[in-house]
Amino acid sequence: MRTVDIVERIEGEAKLVCTWDDKIITNAQIEFLNFRGFEYILEKKAPLDALIYTPRICGICGQAHLKATVEVLENIYKNLNYEIELTNKAKLLREIGLNIEIIDSHIKWFYMFIMPDITALSSKDFSSYKPLKGEKWLKSSFITSEIIKSLAIIGGQWPHTSYMVPGGVVSDPTLLDLTTMKNYLDSAINFFEDDFAGVCIDDYLSFSKAEDLDKIGKDLKDFIDLCFEHGFDKIGKSYNRHLVLSSTELFKVGKSNKRVINRVDLERIEESCEYTFNIDKNKQSKEAYTWAKNVRYADNFFETGPLSRAVISKRAFISKLHEKFEDSVLTRVMARMDEFVHLLYITKNLISKIDISEESFVKPKISLNEIKNAEAKSVVEASRGSLFHDISIKDGKISKYNVITPTVWNLGPGNKSEPSVAQKAIIGLDSIEKAEITLRSFDICSVCTTH
Amino acid sequence: MADSHDMVKKVFTTNSARVETNKGDAYYDSLFEKAKLRLKALKKQRPLKDIDMMDIVESEGVNRRDFMKWASATTATLMLPPMFTPLVAEATELMNRVPVVWIELQDCAGNSEALLRSSAPTVDDLIFDVLSLEFHETIMAASGHQADAQLEDAIEHFKGKYLLFVEGAIPTAMNGQYGTIGASGETFQEHLERLSKDAAAVVAVGTCATFGGIPAAAPNPTGAVGVMNIVKGKPVINIPACPANPANMVGVVLHYVLTGQIPELDSLLRPKFAFGYRIHDNCERRAHFDAGEFVEEWGDHGAQNNFCLYKVGCKGPMTFNNCSIIRYNEGANWPVGVGRGCIGCSEPDFWDKYAYERPMADANIKAPTGGVEKTVDQFGLGLLTATTIGIGVHAVTSAMVGKKTVHTKDGEE
Ligand code: SF4
Ligand code: SF4
């Protein structure tokens, strides 16, 4: 038997095609059928123009693309041995911007994407989570629009800001701006304490045992209870191999395949297209059914995203949950939620570290338009996982631009011998609802997957 | 919040800063009577949603006075005289009589995001509670087949009455196979044609839906086009920008509720109330432009003092839009505010023509023309060049690599 389901309430849509044998899913195809062709569009453009294009790959993680682009351009300079000076202030403003975007995305994802599905499984009254109407839904929409204003202060607007340029950032916030930003983050902390988890942030951050789950209240408790009630602590398990490509104040680079190793070699990343459509029909394989590609590290599928980041940097609470519940839906969602709390705390501190008397921008010595021949790569942690940009410049123009997005790591079509990370997590399940929620636990993004 | 409404109103009602749209008392008197009748008729209709606007406004802690302040600012934004304020307030309360269906095609969801981020007095509520959003794939409750059914229900039930909001471009190459939707694999083009057939009007939101946007940038691999290239025989309203400003989305709906008509459009089908003047006309850095004070490079003395961004590539003088007034994220900020310059995102082909780093004087761009308003029609590059020549266009161009020849007053290249 085959079933075709449409997964909406993501960015764009995905099709989930399951093959069943005796009420068990034996194969899961995830199809992404929307394509725009950014990598083709970027060819022959002036390198700086990429700063305007790539954030538009995704309306939700545009910051991450902006940061990856600005860094890939700076790496071009580095690879040619031109020194690029970056003040601490510029570095801080970039990381702060990215963190705010992740915080915003995680909160929204919980209320807009996960809760409507999981509460639908229950016969209890969860109308306060009802999209567009429920009081909890509206509250979360209010708080995310407050949080994102703190990014608009340095970014000019959100979505699609372009305040980072090679050499720094264009913005020069005043002390008042910084205080305003902190105020917005404080209101998010209040939201966390009063509405989301019902624990004070300091207590939460000291959680270190799986049993600390019991101390959580409010909306997150609703999720946890529903999870146990429907067995999501036991399903959604995949390879349990994790990869993080870049480090920040909160995240560490590394991979884990049973043990954690804090070293990653970008040369070992490989993309392939066995099941992927091609714009050139002649190059397309007969079995193509999606615009998503496959990506593997050292010939293996790895998961990326908040769970991987928590595992690699050994964050206490999630590490314990991971020991107990492995890479289940429960752990994956908890890791995402844990991440936004840590980011709230860290980002506030980062704002305090800004020295406004420092420069925001130091002009690079030569223009990218003068560069004859060069290549570079960059990596950034985006809300959904590791993002990788790879550029070649020839005679002052982009000659090739390759983007590997976080969701491609998790949601590719798999290859002949092995299913992709999300496919593996779905195969073996016995209901379509469980399959969809498992798929959702990876925070699917159709537009960034296919770009 | 109330302060920013005051600010908006002030800018829109100051003579120097706005386009002259006064159509004379006779016109407004007749429109006023028409709107009154329209609202009366709407009031008799059963609300699609049983929600009272004022209850919501009050339950959110916004009092009647603040609400009226918002209405008066919105009236100004719509370029209507103050006597319309009570009608605008009433129309807001009647927004639940007009069904809205929102679809996403070749997009990045940036406009949906922008809409979610909006909350003029409590526009979160205005939009989500009062406005009858009958279908929105990303944020509604239903998903999967249930969502499909909900969409079909909505278009059947509200035949001829709903406003169809479209976000994203339409791929036409390879028989539309670059974008398909739903279990049947309908192409985006077929989907749009089918849903627009029974719509009262189609509103294209964001530059992708209006002019093809980023997917249509060279070499346009998927053959992307905007809604107006596909939808024929229906009113189409374009609200470009990347992302489009939610204030303008609300404005279009309000105008429709108020008058039963679509707002007056320019030749690119953009509502004049929002796109009738340039960013440059109301820019907070304009005084520096006029004084010849420019940011020469980011981070310099000029940047620290909020000088004009023309020389680092600001396209404000060529860009018709109201974000210098409305700003983004509830007025928190906008690109020029942060020192980046406008990128011309509400103009057709802005990706290819306007680009990021090319200062305008060096880019071969023509002003968009059309509409009947002076500023829109009579504006040309000549006007701008005349202003800037004296303040050193050569300084801009000589800094460029691969520069074109630009003759300036002192004959330098
Ligand atoms: S116009 Fe801009 S915001 Fe809108 S869908 Fe296109 S890229 Fe995204
Ligand atoms: S050129 Fe740009 S920054 Fe300068 S006044 Fe005009 S819109 Fe403002």
PDB file of C-alpha atoms in Angstrom, chain B residues 22-243:
ATOM      1  CA  ASN B  22      -6.062  66.178  -3.335  1.00  0.00           C
ATOM      2  CA  LYS B  23      -8.843  65.472  -5.754  1.00  0.00           C
ATOM      3  CA  GLY B  24     -11.140  68.248  -4.594  1.00  0.00           C
ATOM      4  CA  ASP B  25     -14.109  68.432  -2.275  1.00  0.00           C
ATOM      5  CA  ALA B  26     -16.655  67.191  -4.778  1.00  0.00           C
ATOM      6  CA  TYR B  27     -14.736  63.959  -5.236  1.00  0.00           C
ATOM      7  CA  TYR B  28     -14.370  63.306  -1.523  1.00  0.00           C
ATOM      8  CA  ASP B  29     -17.954  64.185  -0.761  1.00  0.00           C
ATOM      9  CA  SER B  30     -19.212  61.658  -3.249  1.00  0.00           C
ATOM     10  CA  LEU B  31     -16.736  59.020  -2.066  1.00  0.00           C
ATOM     11  CA  PHE B  32     -17.841  59.691   1.487  1.00  0.00           C
ATOM     12  CA  GLU B  33     -21.498  59.073   0.640  1.00  0.00           C
ATOM     13  CA  LYS B  34     -20.570  55.967  -1.266  1.00  0.00           C
ATOM     14  CA  ALA B  35     -18.503  54.605   1.613  1.00  0.00           C
ATOM     15  CA  LYS B  36     -21.336  55.253   4.030  1.00  0.00           C
ATOM     16  CA  LEU B  37     -23.729  53.221   1.914  1.00  0.00           C
ATOM     17  CA  ARG B  38     -21.191  50.498   1.443  1.00  0.00           C
ATOM     18  CA  LEU B  39     -20.557  50.176   5.173  1.00  0.00           C
ATOM     19  CA  LYS B  40     -24.252  50.158   5.887  1.00  0.00           C
ATOM     20  CA  ALA B  41     -24.738  47.311   3.451  1.00  0.00           C
ATOM     21  CA  LEU B  42     -21.785  45.409   4.848  1.00  0.00           C
ATOM     22  CA  LYS B  43     -23.121  45.792   8.345  1.00  0.00           C
ATOM     23  CA  LYS B  44     -26.288  44.025   7.327  1.00  0.00           C
ATOM     24  CA  GLN B  45     -24.286  41.064   6.104  1.00  0.00           C
ATOM     25  CA  ARG B  46     -23.643  38.314   8.517  1.00  0.00           C
ATOM     26  CA  PRO B  47     -20.096  38.452   9.836  1.00  0.00           C
ATOM     27  CA  LEU B  48     -17.986  35.519   8.658  1.00  0.00           C
ATOM     28  CA  LYS B  49     -16.542  35.401  12.091  1.00  0.00           C
ATOM     29  CA  ASP B  50     -18.468  36.093  15.191  1.00  0.00           C
ATOM     30  CA  ILE B  51     -15.955  38.426  16.697  1.00  0.00           C
ATOM     31  CA  ASP B  52     -16.408  41.987  17.764  1.00  0.00           C
ATOM     32  CA  MET B  53     -13.528  44.227  16.912  1.00  0.00           C
ATOM     33  CA  MET B  54     -14.028  46.577  19.825  1.00  0.00           C
ATOM     34  CA  ASP B  55     -14.152  43.715  22.292  1.00  0.00           C
ATOM     35  CA  ILE B  56     -10.802  42.610  21.047  1.00  0.00           C
ATOM     36  CA  VAL B  57      -9.312  46.034  20.991  1.00  0.00           C
ATOM     37  CA  GLU B  58     -10.435  46.616  24.539  1.00  0.00           C
ATOM     38  CA  SER B  59      -9.487  43.208  25.823  1.00  0.00           C
ATOM     39  CA  GLU B  60      -5.981  43.900  24.564  1.00  0.00           C
ATOM     40  CA  GLY B  61      -5.863  47.015  26.683  1.00  0.00           C
ATOM     41  CA  VAL B  62      -6.171  49.461  23.822  1.00  0.00           C
ATOM     42  CA  ASN B  63      -8.769  52.065  24.635  1.00  0.00           C
ATOM     43  CA  ARG B  64     -11.188  53.667  22.243  1.00  0.00           C
ATOM     44  CA  ARG B  65      -9.085  56.804  22.103  1.00  0.00           C
ATOM     45  CA  ASP B  66      -5.969  54.951  20.995  1.00  0.00           C
ATOM     46  CA  PHE B  67      -7.985  53.035  18.486  1.00  0.00           C
ATOM     47  CA  MET B  68      -9.299  56.266  17.008  1.00  0.00           C
ATOM     48  CA  LYS B  69      -5.759  57.608  16.905  1.00  0.00           C
ATOM     49  CA  TRP B  70      -4.775  54.586  14.907  1.00  0.00           C
ATOM     50  CA  ALA B  71      -7.759  55.088  12.623  1.00  0.00           C
ATOM     51  CA  SER B  72      -6.830  58.684  12.030  1.00  0.00           C
ATOM     52  CA  ALA B  73      -3.227  57.772  11.189  1.00  0.00           C
ATOM     53  CA  THR B  74      -4.490  55.072   8.863  1.00  0.00           C
ATOM     54  CA  THR B  75      -6.839  57.502   7.155  1.00  0.00           C
ATOM     55  CA  ALA B  76      -3.884  59.739   6.502  1.00  0.00           C
ATOM     56  CA  THR B  77      -1.872  56.801   5.199  1.00  0.00           C
ATOM     57  CA  LEU B  78      -4.640  56.010   2.763  1.00  0.00           C
ATOM     58  CA  MET B  79      -4.455  59.636   1.664  1.00  0.00           C
ATOM     59  CA  LEU B  80      -8.010  60.399   2.588  1.00  0.00           C
ATOM     60  CA  PRO B  81      -9.076  63.610   4.298  1.00  0.00           C
ATOM     61  CA  PRO B  82      -9.665  63.525   8.087  1.00  0.00           C
ATOM     62  CA  MET B  83     -13.456  63.385   7.725  1.00  0.00           C
ATOM     63  CA  PHE B  84     -13.016  59.730   6.748  1.00  0.00           C
ATOM     64  CA  THR B  85     -11.572  58.759  10.129  1.00  0.00           C
ATOM     65  CA  PRO B  86     -14.830  57.504  11.671  1.00  0.00           C
ATOM     66  CA  LEU B  87     -15.559  55.540   8.510  1.00  0.00           C
ATOM     67  CA  VAL B  88     -12.118  53.955   8.564  1.00  0.00           C
ATOM     68  CA  ALA B  89     -12.715  52.948  12.169  1.00  0.00           C
ATOM     69  CA  GLU B  90     -16.028  51.451  11.212  1.00  0.00           C
ATOM     70  CA  ALA B  91     -14.521  49.670   8.214  1.00  0.00           C
ATOM     71  CA  THR B  92     -11.919  48.153  10.507  1.00  0.00           C
ATOM     72  CA  GLU B  93     -14.683  46.733  12.604  1.00  0.00           C
ATOM     73  CA  LEU B  94     -16.281  45.312   9.487  1.00  0.00           C
ATOM     74  CA  MET B  95     -13.169  43.639   8.165  1.00  0.00           C
ATOM     75  CA  ASN B  96     -14.668  40.332   9.153  1.00  0.00           C
ATOM     76  CA  ARG B  97     -17.127  40.623   6.269  1.00  0.00           C
ATOM     77  CA  VAL B  98     -14.456  40.235   3.637  1.00  0.00           C
ATOM     78  CA  PRO B  99     -12.971  36.770   3.182  1.00  0.00           C
ATOM     79  CA  VAL B 100      -9.284  36.504   2.391  1.00  0.00           C
ATOM     80  CA  VAL B 101      -7.516  33.530   0.864  1.00  0.00           C
ATOM     81  CA  TRP B 102      -3.707  33.612   0.955  1.00  0.00           C
ATOM     82  CA  ILE B 103      -1.609  31.311  -1.198  1.00  0.00           C
ATOM     83  CA  GLU B 104       2.131  30.816  -1.453  1.00  0.00           C
ATOM     84  CA  LEU B 105       3.831  29.980  -4.740  1.00  0.00           C
ATOM     85  CA  GLN B 106       7.534  30.355  -5.603  1.00  0.00           C
ATOM     86  CA  ASP B 107       8.411  32.243  -2.440  1.00  0.00           C
ATOM     87  CA  CYS B 108      10.475  32.357   0.699  1.00  0.00           C
ATOM     88  CA  ALA B 109       7.508  33.080   3.012  1.00  0.00           C
ATOM     89  CA  GLY B 110       9.077  36.439   3.828  1.00  0.00           C
ATOM     90  CA  ASN B 111       5.802  38.291   3.406  1.00  0.00           C
ATOM     91  CA  SER B 112       3.911  35.892   5.633  1.00  0.00           C
ATOM     92  CA  GLU B 113       6.674  36.423   8.142  1.00  0.00           C
ATOM     93  CA  ALA B 114       6.361  40.160   7.817  1.00  0.00           C
ATOM     94  CA  LEU B 115       2.619  39.934   8.294  1.00  0.00           C
ATOM     95  CA  LEU B 116       3.032  37.825  11.400  1.00  0.00           C
ATOM     96  CA  ARG B 117       5.351  40.466  12.740  1.00  0.00           C
ATOM     97  CA  SER B 118       2.871  43.249  12.344  1.00  0.00           C
ATOM     98  CA  SER B 119       0.736  44.726  15.002  1.00  0.00           C
ATOM     99  CA  ALA B 120      -0.598  48.176  14.450  1.00  0.00           C
ATOM    100  CA  PRO B 121      -2.901  48.841  17.329  1.00  0.00           C
ATOM    101  CA  THR B 122      -3.302  45.164  17.737  1.00  0.00           C
ATOM    102  CA  VAL B 123      -3.204  44.270  14.117  1.00  0.00           C
ATOM    103  CA  ASP B 124      -2.245  40.759  15.115  1.00  0.00           C
ATOM    104  CA  ASP B 125      -5.832  40.678  16.188  1.00  0.00           C
ATOM    105  CA  LEU B 126      -7.092  42.768  13.360  1.00  0.00           C
ATOM    106  CA  ILE B 127      -5.613  40.372  10.935  1.00  0.00           C
ATOM    107  CA  PHE B 128      -6.020  37.119  12.709  1.00  0.00           C
ATOM    108  CA  ASP B 129      -9.273  37.602  14.483  1.00  0.00           C
ATOM    109  CA  VAL B 130     -11.251  40.135  12.615  1.00  0.00           C
ATOM    110  CA  LEU B 131     -10.027  39.675   9.121  1.00  0.00           C
ATOM    111  CA  SER B 132     -11.545  36.523   7.875  1.00  0.00           C
ATOM    112  CA  LEU B 133      -8.440  34.721   6.751  1.00  0.00           C
ATOM    113  CA  GLU B 134     -10.143  31.691   5.286  1.00  0.00           C
ATOM    114  CA  PHE B 135      -6.994  30.006   4.153  1.00  0.00           C
ATOM    115  CA  HIS B 136      -3.281  30.451   4.796  1.00  0.00           C
ATOM    116  CA  GLU B 137      -1.124  27.420   4.328  1.00  0.00           C
ATOM    117  CA  THR B 138       1.651  28.286   6.753  1.00  0.00           C
ATOM    118  CA  ILE B 139      -0.298  29.489   9.733  1.00  0.00           C
ATOM    119  CA  MET B 140      -3.720  27.918   9.674  1.00  0.00           C
ATOM    120  CA  ALA B 141      -4.734  25.015  11.874  1.00  0.00           C
ATOM    121  CA  ALA B 142      -5.407  22.422   9.238  1.00  0.00           C
ATOM    122  CA  SER B 143      -2.738  20.678   7.274  1.00  0.00           C
ATOM    123  CA  GLY B 144      -2.581  17.989   4.624  1.00  0.00           C
ATOM    124  CA  HIS B 145      -5.775  16.820   2.954  1.00  0.00           C
ATOM    125  CA  GLN B 146      -7.808  18.676   5.525  1.00  0.00           C
ATOM    126  CA  ALA B 147      -6.178  21.900   4.367  1.00  0.00           C
ATOM    127  CA  ASP B 148      -6.875  21.087   0.746  1.00  0.00           C
ATOM    128  CA  ALA B 149     -10.532  20.611   1.604  1.00  0.00           C
ATOM    129  CA  GLN B 150     -10.624  23.866   3.543  1.00  0.00           C
ATOM    130  CA  LEU B 151      -9.306  25.763   0.551  1.00  0.00           C
ATOM    131  CA  GLU B 152     -11.860  24.231  -1.791  1.00  0.00           C
ATOM    132  CA  ASP B 153     -14.628  25.044   0.680  1.00  0.00           C
ATOM    133  CA  ALA B 154     -13.539  28.647   0.982  1.00  0.00           C
ATOM    134  CA  ILE B 155     -13.459  29.331  -2.748  1.00  0.00           C
ATOM    135  CA  GLU B 156     -16.746  27.587  -3.300  1.00  0.00           C
ATOM    136  CA  HIS B 157     -18.487  29.308  -0.432  1.00  0.00           C
ATOM    137  CA  PHE B 158     -17.178  32.806  -1.113  1.00  0.00           C
ATOM    138  CA  LYS B 159     -17.385  32.686  -4.879  1.00  0.00           C
ATOM    139  CA  GLY B 160     -16.854  36.139  -6.349  1.00  0.00           C
ATOM    140  CA  LYS B 161     -16.274  37.714  -2.940  1.00  0.00           C
ATOM    141  CA  TYR B 162     -12.877  36.775  -1.616  1.00  0.00           C
ATOM    142  CA  LEU B 163      -9.659  38.698  -1.968  1.00  0.00           C
ATOM    143  CA  LEU B 164      -6.940  36.376  -3.201  1.00  0.00           C
ATOM    144  CA  PHE B 165      -3.539  37.275  -1.740  1.00  0.00           C
ATOM    145  CA  VAL B 166      -0.650  35.721  -3.619  1.00  0.00           C
ATOM    146  CA  GLU B 167       2.890  35.473  -2.297  1.00  0.00           C
ATOM    147  CA  GLY B 168       5.644  34.280  -4.620  1.00  0.00           C
ATOM    148  CA  ALA B 169       6.338  34.112  -8.345  1.00  0.00           C
ATOM    149  CA  ILE B 170       4.979  31.690 -10.920  1.00  0.00           C
ATOM    150  CA  PRO B 171       7.442  29.448 -12.780  1.00  0.00           C
ATOM    151  CA  THR B 172       6.450  29.012 -16.422  1.00  0.00           C
ATOM    152  CA  ALA B 173       9.428  27.161 -17.894  1.00  0.00           C
ATOM    153  CA  MET B 174       9.276  23.387 -18.377  1.00  0.00           C
ATOM    154  CA  ASN B 175       5.465  23.476 -18.324  1.00  0.00           C
ATOM    155  CA  GLY B 176       5.464  24.823 -14.799  1.00  0.00           C
ATOM    156  CA  GLN B 177       7.165  21.761 -13.335  1.00  0.00           C
ATOM    157  CA  TYR B 178       9.400  23.922 -11.126  1.00  0.00           C
ATOM    158  CA  GLY B 179       6.538  24.352  -8.722  1.00  0.00           C
ATOM    159  CA  THR B 180       3.616  22.054  -8.054  1.00  0.00           C
ATOM    160  CA  ILE B 181       1.171  21.929  -5.221  1.00  0.00           C
ATOM    161  CA  GLY B 182      -1.117  19.454  -3.478  1.00  0.00           C
ATOM    162  CA  ALA B 183      -1.661  15.758  -3.997  1.00  0.00           C
ATOM    163  CA  SER B 184      -2.740  16.176  -7.616  1.00  0.00           C
ATOM    164  CA  GLY B 185       0.483  17.947  -8.565  1.00  0.00           C
ATOM    165  CA  GLU B 186      -1.317  21.004  -9.970  1.00  0.00           C
ATOM    166  CA  THR B 187       1.262  23.524 -11.208  1.00  0.00           C
ATOM    167  CA  PHE B 188       1.484  26.920  -9.538  1.00  0.00           C
ATOM    168  CA  GLN B 189       0.153  28.510 -12.700  1.00  0.00           C
ATOM    169  CA  GLU B 190      -2.891  26.231 -12.821  1.00  0.00           C
ATOM    170  CA  HIS B 191      -3.453  26.759  -9.133  1.00  0.00           C
ATOM    171  CA  LEU B 192      -3.346  30.533  -9.477  1.00  0.00           C
ATOM    172  CA  GLU B 193      -5.603  30.538 -12.530  1.00  0.00           C
ATOM    173  CA  ARG B 194      -8.158  28.356 -10.830  1.00  0.00           C
ATOM    174  CA  LEU B 195      -8.251  30.334  -7.585  1.00  0.00           C
ATOM    175  CA  SER B 196      -8.277  33.747  -9.212  1.00  0.00           C
ATOM    176  CA  LYS B 197     -11.227  32.882 -11.415  1.00  0.00           C
ATOM    177  CA  ASP B 198     -13.756  33.480  -8.648  1.00  0.00           C
ATOM    178  CA  ALA B 199     -11.859  36.081  -6.642  1.00  0.00           C
ATOM    179  CA  ALA B 200     -13.166  39.628  -6.298  1.00  0.00           C
ATOM    180  CA  ALA B 201      -9.633  40.876  -6.814  1.00  0.00           C
ATOM    181  CA  VAL B 202      -6.127  39.486  -6.684  1.00  0.00           C
ATOM    182  CA  VAL B 203      -3.514  41.099  -4.467  1.00  0.00           C
ATOM    183  CA  ALA B 204       0.085  40.273  -5.313  1.00  0.00           C
ATOM    184  CA  VAL B 205       2.224  40.670  -2.215  1.00  0.00           C
ATOM    185  CA  GLY B 206       5.997  41.053  -2.346  1.00  0.00           C
ATOM    186  CA  THR B 207       8.260  41.605  -5.301  1.00  0.00           C
ATOM    187  CA  CYS B 208       8.186  37.946  -6.381  1.00  0.00           C
ATOM    188  CA  ALA B 209       4.421  37.939  -6.817  1.00  0.00           C
ATOM    189  CA  THR B 210       4.345  41.382  -8.393  1.00  0.00           C
ATOM    190  CA  PHE B 211       7.298  41.425 -10.763  1.00  0.00           C
ATOM    191  CA  GLY B 212       8.766  37.934 -10.571  1.00  0.00           C
ATOM    192  CA  GLY B 213      11.271  39.046  -7.919  1.00  0.00           C
ATOM    193  CA  ILE B 214      14.350  37.076  -7.128  1.00  0.00           C
ATOM    194  CA  PRO B 215      13.462  33.881  -8.993  1.00  0.00           C
ATOM    195  CA  ALA B 216      13.118  36.003 -12.137  1.00  0.00           C
ATOM    196  CA  ALA B 217      16.615  37.462 -11.785  1.00  0.00           C
ATOM    197  CA  ALA B 218      18.949  36.660 -14.689  1.00  0.00           C
ATOM    198  CA  PRO B 219      19.116  34.064 -16.112  1.00  0.00           C
ATOM    199  CA  ASN B 220      15.668  33.336 -14.694  1.00  0.00           C
ATOM    200  CA  PRO B 221      16.218  29.563 -14.686  1.00  0.00           C
ATOM    201  CA  THR B 222      12.595  28.696 -13.951  1.00  0.00           C
ATOM    202  CA  GLY B 223      10.907  31.245 -16.211  1.00  0.00           C
ATOM    203  CA  ALA B 224       9.396  33.012 -13.203  1.00  0.00           C
ATOM    204  CA  VAL B 225       6.837  35.772 -13.778  1.00  0.00           C
ATOM    205  CA  GLY B 226       4.541  37.852 -11.595  1.00  0.00           C
ATOM    206  CA  VAL B 227       0.809  37.473 -11.020  1.00  0.00           C
ATOM    207  CA  MET B 228      -0.155  40.197 -13.498  1.00  0.00           C
ATOM    208  CA  ASN B 229       1.452  38.200 -16.299  1.00  0.00           C
ATOM    209  CA  ILE B 230      -0.877  35.303 -15.582  1.00  0.00           C
ATOM    210  CA  VAL B 231      -4.132  36.658 -14.234  1.00  0.00           C
ATOM    211  CA  LYS B 232      -6.241  38.373 -16.857  1.00  0.00           C
ATOM    212  CA  GLY B 233      -9.691  39.923 -16.685  1.00  0.00           C
ATOM    213  CA  LYS B 234      -9.519  40.533 -12.928  1.00  0.00           C
ATOM    214  CA  PRO B 235      -8.391  43.519 -10.918  1.00  0.00           C
ATOM    215  CA  VAL B 236      -4.796  42.926  -9.799  1.00  0.00           C
ATOM    216  CA  ILE B 237      -3.226  45.045  -7.078  1.00  0.00           C
ATOM    217  CA  ASN B 238       0.525  44.961  -6.646  1.00  0.00           C
ATOM    218  CA  ILE B 239       2.130  45.479  -3.255  1.00  0.00           C
ATOM    219  CA  PRO B 240       5.802  45.044  -4.046  1.00  0.00           C
ATOM    220  CA  ALA B 241       8.857  45.232  -1.730  1.00  0.00           C
ATOM    221  CA  CYS B 242      10.888  42.515  -0.196  1.00  0.00           C
ATOM    222  CA  PRO B 243       9.210  41.935   2.158  1.00  0.00           C
TER     223      PRO B 243
END
